[in-house]
Short mmCIF file of C-alpha atoms in Angstrom, two decimals:
data_model
loop_
_atom_site.label_atom_id
_atom_site.label_comp_id
_atom_site.label_asym_id
_atom_site.label_seq_id
_atom_site.Cartn_x
_atom_site.Cartn_y
_atom_site.Cartn_z
CA MET M 174 5.75 6.27 -41.23
CA VAL M 175 7.15 5.83 -37.89
CA THR M 176 5.21 8.07 -35.28
CA GLY M 177 5.92 8.48 -31.91
CA ALA M 178 3.96 10.24 -28.84
CA GLY M 179 4.73 13.80 -29.92
CA MET M 180 7.22 13.13 -32.19
CA PRO M 181 7.57 14.34 -35.72
CA ALA M 182 7.26 11.05 -38.00
CA LEU M 183 11.16 9.85 -38.97
CA PHE M 184 10.84 9.15 -42.06
CA GLY M 185 13.38 11.41 -45.09
CA ALA M 186 15.42 13.85 -44.39
CA ARG M 187 12.50 16.85 -43.27
CA GLY M 188 11.37 14.00 -41.07
CA TYR M 189 15.11 13.82 -40.16
CA SER M 190 15.30 17.51 -39.37
CA ALA M 191 12.40 18.23 -37.99
CA ALA M 192 13.06 15.07 -35.37
CA LEU M 193 16.28 17.41 -34.86
CA GLU M 194 13.96 19.65 -34.26
CA TRP M 195 12.04 18.32 -31.55
CA ILE M 196 15.15 16.76 -30.00
CA ALA M 197 16.92 19.98 -29.65
CA ARG M 198 13.77 21.73 -28.55
CA ARG M 199 13.29 19.69 -25.36
CA ALA M 200 17.28 18.81 -25.19
CA GLU M 201 18.29 22.09 -24.10
CA ALA M 202 16.21 21.73 -20.27
CA PHE M 203 18.03 18.49 -19.66
CA VAL M 204 21.58 18.95 -20.73
CA ILE M 205 21.57 23.12 -18.40
CA PRO M 206 20.47 21.65 -15.15
CA LEU M 207 23.00 18.20 -15.69
CA ALA M 208 25.75 21.03 -16.88
CA ALA M 209 24.62 23.36 -14.24
CA LEU M 210 24.91 20.09 -11.84
CA ILE M 211 28.76 19.21 -12.47
CA VAL M 212 30.28 22.21 -12.59
CA GLY M 213 28.43 22.96 -8.66
CA MET M 214 30.32 19.43 -8.03
CA ALA M 215 33.17 20.34 -9.02
CA LEU M 216 33.65 23.80 -6.92
CA PHE M 217 32.91 21.84 -3.91
CA SER M 218 35.45 19.54 -4.48
CA LEU M 219 37.17 22.82 -5.07
CA PHE M 220 36.33 23.18 -1.41
CA ILE M 221 36.48 20.59 -0.02
CA ALA M 222 40.56 20.11 -1.10
CA LEU M 223 41.70 23.38 0.64
CA VAL M 224 39.94 22.12 3.89
CA GLY M 225 42.12 19.20 3.65
CA LYS M 226 39.99 16.42 2.57
CA SER M 227 39.85 14.25 -0.35
CA PRO M 228 37.22 15.00 -3.26
CA VAL M 229 36.87 11.66 -4.76
CA LEU M 230 36.52 9.83 -1.31
CA LEU M 231 34.00 12.25 -0.10
CA TYR M 232 31.77 11.32 -3.52
CA GLU M 233 32.72 7.76 -3.03
CA THR M 234 31.51 8.36 0.47
CA MET M 235 28.32 10.10 -0.84
CA TRP M 236 27.21 7.61 -2.69
CA ARG M 237 27.71 4.68 -0.54
CA GLY M 238 25.84 6.37 1.69
CA GLY M 239 22.88 7.46 -0.46
CA PHE M 240 23.26 4.73 -2.93
CA GLY M 241 25.28 2.26 -2.03
CA SER M 242 23.49 -0.44 -0.24
CA TRP M 243 19.62 -1.51 -0.85
CA PHE M 244 19.56 0.11 3.44
CA SER M 245 20.62 3.54 1.54
CA ILE M 246 18.39 2.87 -0.78
CA GLN M 247 15.63 3.22 1.36
CA ASN M 248 17.04 5.97 3.34
CA SER M 249 17.19 8.07 0.49
CA LEU M 250 14.01 7.34 -1.39
CA SER M 251 12.92 7.80 2.66
CA ARG M 252 14.00 11.21 2.14
CA ALA M 253 12.98 12.42 -1.29
CA ALA M 254 9.54 11.45 0.08
CA PRO M 255 8.40 15.29 1.36
CA LEU M 256 11.29 16.50 -1.26
CA LEU M 257 9.13 15.34 -3.97
CA LEU M 258 5.56 17.62 -1.92
CA ALA M 259 7.29 20.26 -0.91
CA ALA M 260 8.92 21.02 -4.81
CA LEU M 261 5.99 20.86 -6.12
CA CYS M 262 5.32 24.36 -3.44
CA VAL M 263 7.64 25.83 -5.68
CA ALA M 264 7.28 24.15 -9.32
CA LEU M 265 3.39 25.24 -9.66
CA PRO M 266 3.58 28.70 -8.38
CA ALA M 267 6.73 28.91 -11.08
CA ARG M 268 4.20 28.34 -14.13
CA LEU M 269 2.77 31.41 -13.41
CA GLY M 270 5.97 33.45 -13.29
CA LEU M 271 5.77 33.23 -9.33
CA VAL M 272 8.61 32.58 -6.94
CA VAL M 273 7.37 31.26 -3.66
CA ILE M 274 9.91 30.21 -1.48
CA GLY M 275 7.59 29.54 1.76
CA GLY M 276 6.62 26.03 1.68
CA GLU M 277 8.76 25.15 4.95
CA GLY M 278 6.43 27.04 6.58
CA ALA M 279 3.63 25.33 5.14
CA ILE M 280 5.25 21.70 6.02
CA VAL M 281 5.46 22.72 9.66
CA LEU M 282 1.83 24.46 10.08
CA GLY M 283 0.39 20.96 7.66
CA GLY M 284 2.31 19.08 10.18
CA VAL M 285 0.83 20.96 13.09
CA ALA M 286 -3.03 20.64 12.16
CA ALA M 287 -2.36 16.83 10.94
CA ALA M 288 -1.14 16.07 14.58
CA ALA M 289 -4.25 18.34 16.51
CA VAL M 290 -6.94 16.72 14.14
CA GLY M 291 -4.97 13.16 15.40
CA MET M 292 -5.59 14.29 18.64
CA ALA M 293 -8.98 15.19 18.15
CA LEU M 294 -10.08 12.54 16.72
CA GLY M 295 -8.85 10.20 19.03
CA GLY M 296 -11.20 6.50 19.41
CA ALA M 297 -12.28 7.07 15.74
CA PRO M 298 -11.35 4.65 12.98
CA SER M 299 -8.52 4.33 11.63
CA PHE M 300 -9.48 5.46 7.75
CA ILE M 301 -11.63 8.71 9.02
CA VAL M 302 -8.40 10.01 11.38
CA ILE M 303 -5.59 9.59 8.48
CA LEU M 304 -8.04 10.98 5.88
CA ALA M 305 -8.76 14.13 7.55
CA MET M 306 -5.42 14.46 8.98
CA GLY M 307 -4.59 14.59 5.52
CA VAL M 308 -7.58 17.11 4.97
CA ALA M 309 -6.72 19.32 8.06
CA GLY M 310 -2.69 19.23 6.94
CA MET M 311 -3.81 20.32 3.38
CA ALA M 312 -5.85 22.50 4.50
CA ALA M 313 -3.69 24.25 7.11
CA GLY M 314 -1.15 24.61 3.89
CA GLY M 315 -3.13 25.69 1.28
CA ILE M 316 -4.55 28.82 2.92
CA TRP M 317 -0.74 29.60 4.55
CA ILE M 318 0.76 29.62 0.65
CA GLY M 319 -2.73 30.40 -1.46
CA ALA M 320 -2.74 34.02 1.19
CA VAL M 321 0.81 34.53 -0.39
CA GLY M 322 -1.05 34.01 -3.93
CA ALA M 323 -3.91 36.74 -2.79
CA LEU M 324 -1.03 39.34 -1.51
CA ARG M 325 0.71 38.98 -4.65
CA HIS M 326 -2.35 39.32 -7.03
CA TYR M 327 -4.69 41.24 -5.37
CA ARG M 328 -1.90 43.85 -2.93
CA ALA M 329 0.76 43.24 -5.32
CA VAL M 330 3.09 42.20 -2.65
CA ASN M 331 5.83 40.19 -3.45
CA GLU M 332 5.72 36.88 -3.71
CA THR M 333 9.39 35.47 -3.14
CA ILE M 334 9.33 38.21 0.34
CA SER M 335 6.36 37.28 1.57
CA SER M 336 6.81 33.64 1.07
CA LEU M 337 9.63 33.51 2.85
CA LEU M 338 8.33 35.88 5.98
CA MET M 339 5.24 34.19 6.47
CA ALA M 340 7.87 30.71 6.90
CA TYR M 341 9.78 32.51 10.03
CA ILE M 342 5.85 33.72 11.32
CA ALA M 343 4.59 29.49 10.95
CA ILE M 344 7.46 28.61 12.59
CA ALA M 345 7.20 30.67 15.15
CA LEU M 346 3.42 29.72 15.41
CA MET M 347 4.23 25.89 15.47
CA ASN M 348 6.30 26.64 18.04
CA GLN M 349 4.09 28.57 20.21
CA LEU M 350 1.72 25.98 19.62
CA VAL M 351 3.28 22.78 20.65
CA GLU M 352 5.10 23.91 23.36
CA GLY M 353 1.52 25.59 24.35
CA PRO M 354 -2.14 24.40 24.42
CA LEU M 355 -0.54 21.38 22.17
CA ARG M 356 2.12 20.23 24.60
CA ASP M 357 2.04 16.58 26.01
CA PRO M 358 2.28 17.26 29.24
CA ALA M 359 4.56 14.07 29.05
CA SER M 360 7.79 15.54 26.51
CA LEU M 361 10.20 16.77 29.07
CA ASN M 362 13.59 17.49 27.00
CA LYS M 363 11.57 18.25 23.75
CA PRO M 364 8.34 19.86 23.43
CA SER M 365 6.00 17.77 21.24
CA THR M 366 2.06 17.19 20.81
CA GLN M 367 0.66 13.40 21.85
CA PRO M 368 2.35 11.17 20.24
CA LEU M 369 -0.11 9.28 17.34
CA ALA M 370 -2.03 5.60 18.19
CA ASP M 371 -0.02 3.17 16.12
CA ILE M 372 -3.36 2.52 13.98
CA TYR M 373 -3.34 6.28 13.12
CA ARG M 374 0.16 5.86 11.79
CA ILE M 375 1.16 5.57 8.11
CA GLY M 376 3.34 2.14 7.89
CA ASN M 377 6.07 1.22 5.04
CA ILE M 378 5.83 0.11 1.67
CA PRO M 379 5.39 -3.80 1.67
CA GLY M 380 8.54 -5.39 0.80
CA MET M 381 10.54 -1.21 1.89
CA ASP M 382 11.15 -0.01 5.33
CA VAL M 383 9.97 3.35 2.62
CA HIS M 384 6.48 4.89 4.05
CA TRP M 385 3.17 5.48 2.11
CA GLY M 386 4.74 8.76 1.08
CA LEU M 387 6.65 8.48 -1.09
CA VAL M 388 3.66 6.97 -3.47
CA VAL M 389 1.79 10.25 -2.23
CA GLY M 390 4.61 12.17 -3.74
CA VAL M 391 5.06 9.75 -6.72
CA VAL M 392 0.98 10.53 -7.26
CA ALA M 393 1.11 14.16 -6.54
CA CYS M 394 3.13 14.96 -9.51
CA LEU M 395 1.95 12.88 -11.70
CA LEU M 396 -1.29 14.36 -11.32
CA SER M 397 0.53 17.91 -11.35
CA TRP M 398 1.85 17.25 -14.66
CA VAL M 399 -1.33 16.62 -15.99
CA LEU M 400 -2.88 19.41 -13.97
CA ILE M 401 -0.20 21.21 -16.53
CA GLU M 402 0.26 19.78 -19.58
CA LYS M 403 -3.19 18.80 -20.41
CA THR M 404 -6.33 20.77 -19.14
CA ARG M 405 -7.05 23.91 -19.66
CA TRP M 406 -6.16 25.69 -15.88
CA GLY M 407 -2.60 24.39 -16.68
CA PHE M 408 -3.01 26.03 -19.95
CA ALA M 409 -4.14 28.85 -18.51
CA ALA M 410 -1.38 28.58 -15.87
CA ARG M 411 1.17 28.82 -18.91
CA ILE M 412 -0.30 31.96 -20.66
CA ALA M 413 -0.26 33.85 -17.40
CA GLY M 414 2.58 32.72 -16.80
CA GLY M 415 4.46 34.16 -20.35
CA ASN M 416 2.70 37.52 -19.93
CA VAL M 417 -0.16 38.34 -17.18
CA ARG M 418 -1.44 41.71 -19.63
CA ALA M 419 -1.49 39.49 -22.43
CA ALA M 420 -3.82 36.75 -20.47
CA GLN M 421 -6.74 39.55 -19.17
CA VAL M 422 -6.73 40.41 -23.12
CA GLN M 423 -7.76 36.95 -23.96
CA GLY M 424 -10.65 37.19 -20.69
CA LEU M 425 -8.39 34.18 -18.22
CA ALA M 426 -9.32 35.38 -14.72
CA VAL M 427 -5.98 35.64 -13.05
CA GLY M 428 -6.50 36.38 -10.16
CA PRO M 429 -8.28 33.18 -9.33
CA LEU M 430 -5.20 30.92 -10.72
CA ILE M 431 -3.07 32.93 -8.87
CA VAL M 432 -4.55 32.49 -5.44
CA GLY M 433 -5.13 28.62 -6.68
CA PHE M 434 -2.58 27.33 -7.55
CA THR M 435 -0.21 28.83 -5.02
CA ALA M 436 -2.98 27.73 -2.52
CA LEU M 437 -2.92 23.94 -4.58
CA ALA M 438 0.76 24.23 -3.91
CA GLY M 439 0.90 25.01 -0.01
CA GLY M 440 -1.65 22.18 -0.41
CA PHE M 441 1.35 19.58 -1.24
CA ALA M 442 3.76 21.12 1.85
CA GLY M 443 1.09 20.85 3.94
CA LEU M 444 0.97 17.57 2.57
CA ALA M 445 4.13 16.84 2.86
CA GLY M 446 3.96 18.00 6.82
CA MET M 447 1.13 15.48 7.79
CA LEU M 448 3.31 12.52 6.62
CA GLU M 449 6.11 13.47 8.80
CA VAL M 450 3.78 13.17 11.64
CA ALA M 451 1.58 10.10 10.89
CA ALA M 452 4.60 7.81 8.64
CA VAL M 453 7.98 9.68 10.60
CA GLN M 454 7.56 11.08 13.92
CA GLY M 455 4.29 10.40 15.76
CA SER M 456 4.32 13.70 16.66
CA ALA M 457 4.63 17.54 16.06
CA ASN M 458 7.87 18.92 16.97
CA ALA M 459 10.68 21.25 15.93
CA SER M 460 11.84 18.75 14.24
CA LEU M 461 9.40 19.21 11.83
CA ALA M 462 11.06 22.70 10.41
CA ALA M 463 13.86 20.05 8.93
CA GLY M 464 14.67 22.20 5.86
CA TYR M 465 12.53 19.96 3.04
CA GLY M 466 10.90 23.15 2.41
CA TYR M 467 14.44 24.96 1.11
CA THR M 468 15.60 21.74 -0.51
CA GLY M 469 12.49 21.35 -2.62
CA ILE M 470 13.98 25.08 -4.20
CA LEU M 471 16.81 23.29 -5.55
CA VAL M 472 14.80 19.87 -6.01
CA THR M 473 12.31 22.13 -8.77
CA PHE M 474 14.74 25.05 -9.90
CA LEU M 475 17.48 21.25 -10.84
CA ALA M 476 13.61 20.33 -12.78
CA ARG M 477 13.20 23.06 -14.42
CA HIS M 478 9.62 23.29 -12.47
CA ASN M 479 8.85 20.11 -14.62
CA PRO M 480 6.80 17.31 -12.76
CA LEU M 481 7.33 14.91 -14.19
CA ALA M 482 11.55 15.49 -13.34
CA ILE M 483 11.15 16.42 -9.91
CA ILE M 484 10.90 12.81 -9.27
CA PRO M 485 14.12 11.54 -9.76
CA VAL M 486 15.36 15.51 -8.84
CA ALA M 487 14.36 14.80 -5.25
CA ILE M 488 15.26 10.92 -4.93
CA LEU M 489 19.25 12.50 -6.25
CA LEU M 490 18.96 15.44 -3.75
CA GLY M 491 17.19 12.47 -1.25
CA GLY M 492 20.12 10.61 -1.43
CA ILE M 493 23.26 13.51 -0.86
CA ASP M 494 20.74 14.39 2.19
CA ALA M 495 20.87 10.81 3.43
CA SER M 496 24.34 10.52 3.21
CA GLY M 497 25.09 13.55 5.48
CA GLY M 498 25.99 11.39 8.62
CA LEU M 499 28.03 8.95 7.17
CA ILE M 500 30.67 12.13 5.35
CA GLN M 501 30.07 13.30 9.62
CA ARG M 502 31.51 9.58 10.81
CA ARG M 503 34.06 8.61 7.87
CA MET M 504 35.32 11.71 6.73
CA GLU M 505 35.21 14.56 9.88
CA LEU M 506 33.34 16.96 8.18
CA PRO M 507 30.57 18.66 9.53
CA ASP M 508 27.10 17.17 8.89
CA ALA M 509 25.92 20.57 7.36
CA THR M 510 28.79 19.66 5.00
CA VAL M 511 26.03 19.18 2.51
CA LEU M 512 24.17 21.62 3.20
CA VAL M 513 27.13 23.63 1.55
CA LEU M 514 27.07 21.65 -1.52
CA GLN M 515 23.34 22.29 -2.46
CA GLY M 516 24.77 26.09 -1.22
CA MET M 517 26.93 25.82 -4.30
CA ILE M 518 24.19 24.00 -6.68
CA PHE M 519 21.77 26.49 -6.18
CA ILE M 520 23.78 29.31 -7.08
CA VAL M 521 25.26 27.42 -10.32
CA ILE M 522 21.66 26.92 -11.57
CA LEU M 523 20.77 30.48 -10.65
CA PHE M 524 23.85 31.39 -13.01
CA SER M 525 22.66 28.95 -15.30
CA GLU M 526 19.51 30.53 -16.69
CA THR M 527 20.98 33.24 -18.27
CA PHE M 528 22.08 30.81 -20.44
CA TYR M 529 18.79 29.46 -21.62
CA GLY M 530 18.34 30.35 -25.52
CA ARG M 531 21.93 31.27 -26.44
CA PHE M 532 23.23 28.26 -27.84
CA LYS M 533 22.53 27.27 -31.42
CA ALA M 534 22.27 23.46 -31.73
CA PHE M 535 19.37 23.60 -28.80
CA ASN M 536 17.82 26.61 -30.79
CA PRO M 537 16.75 25.35 -33.89
CA ASP M 538 15.45 29.27 -35.45
CA LEU M 539 19.09 29.89 -35.25
CA TRP M 540 19.73 26.87 -37.40
CA LYS M 541 17.15 28.13 -39.64
CA ARG M 542 18.61 31.76 -39.52
CA SER M 543 22.21 30.48 -40.57
CA ASP M 544 20.86 28.29 -43.28
CA LEU M 545 18.94 31.82 -45.12
CA ALA M 546 21.72 33.76 -44.32
CA ARG M 547 23.61 31.18 -46.49
CA GLU M 548 21.76 31.11 -49.40
CA THR M 549 21.27 34.71 -49.37
CA ALA M 550 24.58 35.38 -49.58
#
């Protein structure tokens, strides 16, 4: 008998049928998002044709800018690093049935907190400072998004609206701090905090022009998958996400689950902000609000809130984002063209939610009903 991890034994007619059911139940989460991505790109092709440009040339340029060379691949991977953590800010609360879209706020506050700690600890050993910056970034983001979870559970405030509004508040707070008490007097045209010393900067992965934030993001996704799929907290979160009343009847502490998962999600987003400061920008400034929090929403919806699927999807979206400059130069299109593509894909992804559970090919329960109907006919 041949067995695999989680796959039924492939032996005999019964085992073959069970294997088909195993594949069918999991194929839906891959096929429907892929079809939505293709449809979204097809609609975008019509838009590009209407403005008088070649869709074929556009996608060729997009591929060249995102993955056509080693330089392009490294650029895409660098852009994917914050997307991995920003997507987790949406994916973890989603397991509890929450739609948190304010990760941008946690990113900017995490960056500001990290920069402030880096300034305050100047002169300390580099390892201590970088670790403290990471803790500060995660704490700032965790408190910010954790507050969204607390408002949702204890005051019944809609988490989608509150997280979005709090993101705008966070950006305004960041601007106030960077242009006020934390501002470097030498930053004239673009207000920012004092630049970090080189010893406090996070370097690149050996042999690559990609900072270590990519590794941090991948590890965070792996740990999040373990949390959700292999621990009792993840199991409890899935139960609460399916039916809060049932979870409460079973004695699960839904409140701490909601606050804990949202705080952890915000902590990952805050860590993304810290990495932007320590590995990319070198200081906290308006560039922290680069839209990674909003792109992360698309990443996690395409990945169906699966932390493992977030990794390839983030790299794909990072490549699309990285191609924006080349599209602008080669095709004389606005740099925001990729934002239009992302918007169209997101709309189609939301529309595709209505198709889950409707196709017989992905629902073995419908197979059995058909077989039973034929037997009784």
